[in-house]
């Protein structure tokens, strides 16, 4: 928006308070102006604000660890599934302690 001095006081200059006399500083017209409008009136070109460059994206290496098996806390069905993963078929009719001993020999 280009601003122009009032016709009856052509020598006035814009300030943030309004139109003032450049010599005496007397306020002719009270009005608020943005600093960009004041700079445009005086012929100053506002420098564009530099946009910051985005930070480079650094991909982190994901390390997948094998979950440690808490064999003692597993049920007979879960022990049987672990056995199958290792190629061993277990009989769930046996005691849990015997299944545990067989699985521990295979896994560890």
PDB file of C-alpha atoms in Angstrom, residues 27-107:
ATOM      1  CA  UNK A  27       2.638  15.990  14.512  1.00  0.00           C
ATOM      2  CA  UNK A  28       0.250  17.055  11.740  1.00  0.00           C
ATOM      3  CA  UNK A  29      -2.015  13.997  11.571  1.00  0.00           C
ATOM      4  CA  UNK A  30      -2.120  11.225  14.155  1.00  0.00           C
ATOM      5  CA  UNK A  31      -2.163   7.867  12.433  1.00  0.00           C
ATOM      6  CA  UNK A  32      -0.288   4.610  12.853  1.00  0.00           C
ATOM      7  CA  UNK A  33       1.845   3.372   9.976  1.00  0.00           C
ATOM      8  CA  UNK A  34       3.606   0.036   9.638  1.00  0.00           C
ATOM      9  CA  UNK A  35       7.375   0.266   9.337  1.00  0.00           C
ATOM     10  CA  UNK A  36       7.168  -1.350   5.896  1.00  0.00           C
ATOM     11  CA  UNK A  37       4.881   1.481   4.681  1.00  0.00           C
ATOM     12  CA  UNK A  38       7.245   4.119   6.082  1.00  0.00           C
ATOM     13  CA  UNK A  39      10.219   2.457   4.364  1.00  0.00           C
ATOM     14  CA  UNK A  40       8.289   2.268   1.078  1.00  0.00           C
ATOM     15  CA  UNK A  41       7.480   5.997   1.309  1.00  0.00           C
ATOM     16  CA  UNK A  42      11.182   6.813   1.677  1.00  0.00           C
ATOM     17  CA  UNK A  43      12.063   4.481  -1.207  1.00  0.00           C
ATOM     18  CA  UNK A  44      13.705   1.830   0.897  1.00  0.00           C
ATOM     19  CA  UNK A  45      13.231  -1.702  -0.301  1.00  0.00           C
ATOM     20  CA  UNK A  46      12.416  -4.128   2.439  1.00  0.00           C
ATOM     21  CA  UNK A  47      14.774  -7.049   2.443  1.00  0.00           C
ATOM     22  CA  UNK A  48      12.991 -10.351   2.235  1.00  0.00           C
ATOM     23  CA  UNK A  49      13.346 -12.445   5.332  1.00  0.00           C
ATOM     24  CA  UNK A  50      15.561 -15.384   4.486  1.00  0.00           C
ATOM     25  CA  UNK A  51      13.831 -18.669   4.997  1.00  0.00           C
ATOM     26  CA  UNK A  52      15.916 -21.079   7.020  1.00  0.00           C
ATOM     27  CA  UNK A  53      17.010 -24.200   5.252  1.00  0.00           C
ATOM     28  CA  UNK A  54      15.450 -27.336   6.638  1.00  0.00           C
ATOM     29  CA  UNK A  55      17.774 -29.526   8.622  1.00  0.00           C
ATOM     30  CA  UNK A  56      18.999 -32.542   6.703  1.00  0.00           C
ATOM     31  CA  UNK A  57      17.150 -35.698   7.491  1.00  0.00           C
ATOM     32  CA  UNK A  58      19.421 -38.274   9.040  1.00  0.00           C
ATOM     33  CA  UNK A  59      18.104 -41.772   8.960  1.00  0.00           C
ATOM     34  CA  UNK A  60      18.959 -43.712  12.032  1.00  0.00           C
ATOM     35  CA  UNK A  61      19.968 -47.305  11.791  1.00  0.00           C
ATOM     36  CA  UNK A  62      17.408 -49.450  13.500  1.00  0.00           C
ATOM     37  CA  UNK A  63      18.864 -52.356  15.383  1.00  0.00           C
ATOM     38  CA  UNK A  64      16.390 -55.145  15.919  1.00  0.00           C
ATOM     39  CA  UNK A  65      17.364 -57.374  18.762  1.00  0.00           C
ATOM     40  CA  UNK A  66      16.040 -60.834  19.229  1.00  0.00           C
ATOM     41  CA  UNK A  67      13.736 -60.763  22.217  1.00  0.00           C
ATOM     42  CA  UNK A  68      15.119 -62.865  24.985  1.00  0.00           C
ATOM     43  CA  UNK A  69      12.875 -65.807  25.583  1.00  0.00           C
ATOM     44  CA  UNK A  70      11.622 -66.178  29.120  1.00  0.00           C
ATOM     45  CA  UNK A  71      11.031 -69.875  28.762  1.00  0.00           C
ATOM     46  CA  UNK A  72      10.075 -70.392  32.396  1.00  0.00           C
ATOM     47  CA  UNK A  73       7.150 -67.980  32.064  1.00  0.00           C
ATOM     48  CA  UNK A  74       5.783 -69.618  28.889  1.00  0.00           C
ATOM     49  CA  UNK A  75       2.855 -71.967  28.761  1.00  0.00           C
ATOM     50  CA  UNK A  76       3.055 -75.469  27.301  1.00  0.00           C
ATOM     51  CA  UNK A  77       1.422 -74.218  24.082  1.00  0.00           C
ATOM     52  CA  UNK A  78       3.998 -71.430  23.752  1.00  0.00           C
ATOM     53  CA  UNK A  79       6.836 -73.872  24.409  1.00  0.00           C
ATOM     54  CA  UNK A  80       5.462 -76.145  21.712  1.00  0.00           C
ATOM     55  CA  UNK A  81       5.415 -73.190  19.264  1.00  0.00           C
ATOM     56  CA  UNK A  82       9.045 -72.348  20.096  1.00  0.00           C
ATOM     57  CA  UNK A  83       9.964 -75.964  19.499  1.00  0.00           C
ATOM     58  CA  UNK A  84       8.257 -75.918  16.111  1.00  0.00           C
ATOM     59  CA  UNK A  85      10.185 -72.759  15.153  1.00  0.00           C
ATOM     60  CA  UNK A  86      13.366 -74.763  15.778  1.00  0.00           C
ATOM     61  CA  UNK A  87      12.119 -77.845  13.939  1.00  0.00           C
ATOM     62  CA  UNK A  88      11.249 -79.948  16.995  1.00  0.00           C
ATOM     63  CA  UNK A  89       7.819 -81.382  17.708  1.00  0.00           C
ATOM     64  CA  UNK A  90       6.999 -81.520  21.425  1.00  0.00           C
ATOM     65  CA  UNK A  91       4.262 -83.496  23.110  1.00  0.00           C
ATOM     66  CA  UNK A  92       2.124 -81.261  25.322  1.00  0.00           C
ATOM     67  CA  UNK A  93       0.988 -84.250  27.336  1.00  0.00           C
ATOM     68  CA  UNK A  94       4.376 -84.259  29.042  1.00  0.00           C
ATOM     69  CA  UNK A  95       5.100 -82.187  32.139  1.00  0.00           C
ATOM     70  CA  UNK A  96       6.087 -78.582  31.625  1.00  0.00           C
ATOM     71  CA  UNK A  97       9.440 -79.230  33.302  1.00  0.00           C
ATOM     72  CA  UNK A  98      10.362 -81.916  30.743  1.00  0.00           C
ATOM     73  CA  UNK A  99       9.273 -79.625  27.886  1.00  0.00           C
ATOM     74  CA  UNK A 100      11.412 -76.852  29.362  1.00  0.00           C
ATOM     75  CA  UNK A 101      14.487 -79.040  29.573  1.00  0.00           C
ATOM     76  CA  UNK A 102      14.099 -80.117  25.914  1.00  0.00           C
ATOM     77  CA  UNK A 103      13.554 -76.550  24.709  1.00  0.00           C
ATOM     78  CA  UNK A 104      16.506 -75.199  26.708  1.00  0.00           C
ATOM     79  CA  UNK A 105      18.797 -77.776  25.053  1.00  0.00           C
ATOM     80  CA  UNK A 106      17.573 -76.657  21.618  1.00  0.00           C
ATOM     81  CA  UNK A 107      17.493 -72.894  22.087  1.00  0.00           C
TER      82      UNK A 107
END
